[in-house]
Amino acid sequence: MELCTRTFTSFLLFNPSFSPNSVFLRANPNATTPLKFNSLKLSSFSPHVHLFQPFLSPHISSPFTLSAAASASSSSVAVGTEQDRLPAELKVTETEEPNSRIPGFRPGKKVPENILISYVGSQNVQKATIESILRRTLSHAMTSVTGRALQDSVQIVTKFSEMEETYSSLGSLRYDVLVDIAPEIKWIPDNNAYKNLKIVVEIDSDIDAHRASEQEFRRRYKSIGALKVVIDRGLQVGDVAVLDISATTIDQDESNVKSIPSAESKGFNFDTEYGEQVLPGFLDSIIGIQRGESKSFPLVFPETWKQENLHGVHAQFTVECKELFYRDLPELDDSIADKLLPECTTVEQVKDLLLQKCLEVEQTAREQATDNAILDQISKIVEVDIPKSLFEEQGRQLYGANLLEIQAKMKLNEQQLATLSSSKAVNEFLEHQKENITNLIKQSLAVGDIYKRENLQFATEDLVKEVENSIAEFKRQNQEYDEERVKGQVQEILEGAKVLEWLREHAEVQYITK
């Protein structure tokens, strides 16, 4: 999909004395110039924020490049108190300072223009004239895209030296302004593609509420028991063993045998009740091992193993049992209910409350998985020509969020932070996360488009409440904030949540357990 590239050239003509009293604007649609897009930053104000971050404004418009031209005489500059009649609201404050006068003239006496120019220098006067024209004309050159140009996206691309040369030779000034606005999106195969989606959502078996609540109950029960040393027997299921584990590859050529660091560990605390979480066959191979004993055995990493480089690898393990414990658990009756969960009086009450909590977690996980699947689906049915600057802006925001998370967890020093903040580190992140960043942008633009097409709305009181909560959080963290920007970001998040709610209601969703 190609972006629409329209150019507006604005000519602002000044009288020869460069008085601001005679100014008019005309527009001429002509040339084309590549565009940029300046995106908005997203903060966390909603439970669904992780689905959109970074989030874009839903107000879609077309890209523009503006050119402004002004003519004026470089030989004369009006330095008076005439009222500026440009259609702009200006507030000027003048402060008198000592010694701010030209030698040979009393304070307050009007200095002849030729003497003033001679003293200041004609080149400096010309530079000041060009700067003044830019200040006075830029906002008026932008009137054709008022309401569509994104905040902080205006860039004068004409070099100042080129402006000086043109002004000196022709007595006129022309400059090009780059304005960033959101790209348009195209739905595939048509504008109704997002309606009645068919979504398959994979649910992790670990979030099953009943299974999770049983595991949590067992964990709490074991936590109130005492670990005691096993003396007269070998390892049994239910015991806790402290193991030293080493592993090497199996190869007929001994020179090719290599250690497998990711499978090795010293002082590994192995709770045998969770034997299904380790390599298949590992627990069975060490059953009966006693304290101080070692065992060696071969195992094969399955093709489903999380580390791809170990898929199908034949390994020889050597395990030494350093310590061996069993749990001395109390009688499982109502007398220990409050130890399992404070303020509970019966074991059944504990189980019921744990199940209720796990059901809430399961529901949240299902909703998040559904939202992620929907967003993934809509990113596949939209086409959008993403400007490079938009990609880089969103990528840097994502990288910045990751860096803040790392900093909070690891407390990086200044040197580490500087390294991770370098252009090289950021560019590597942009390259490695190219597909992910692209999908996030497509999702955000698609969500904004749906909100607009379906005329969705949210309650004003929700906006007020979320803004207040967000500002209160900024204050608690002693962080600076822009209230208007916070309001805009909260509004975008609420709009996005509304779109996901609408899509869930209109989609055909199938859940499968993985």
Tab-separated table of C-alpha atoms in Angstrom, residues 77 79 101-103 111-129:
chain	number	residue	atom	x	y	z
A	77	VAL	CA	14.507	46.244	8.446
A	79	VAL	CA	12.573	48.166	14.005
A	101	ARG	CA	22.877	51.022	23.662
A	102	ILE	CA	25.188	51.904	20.758
A	103	PRO	CA	28.124	54.203	21.673
A	111	VAL	CA	19.415	55.309	15.814
A	112	PRO	CA	19.498	55.822	12.034
A	113	GLU	CA	18.919	52.568	10.221
A	114	ASN	CA	22.094	52.701	8.122
A	115	ILE	CA	24.245	53.244	11.232
A	116	LEU	CA	22.475	50.413	13.060
A	117	ILE	CA	23.070	48.004	10.149
A	118	SER	CA	26.684	49.134	9.826
A	119	TYR	CA	27.275	48.594	13.543
A	120	VAL	CA	25.555	45.199	13.763
A	121	GLY	CA	26.726	43.988	10.358
A	122	SER	CA	24.595	43.380	7.283
A	123	GLN	CA	25.171	39.616	7.467
A	124	ASN	CA	23.955	39.468	11.071
A	125	VAL	CA	20.945	41.605	10.135
A	126	GLN	CA	20.157	39.165	7.324
A	127	LYS	CA	20.416	36.161	9.657
A	128	ALA	CA	18.126	37.869	12.158
A	129	THR	CA	15.699	38.739	9.366
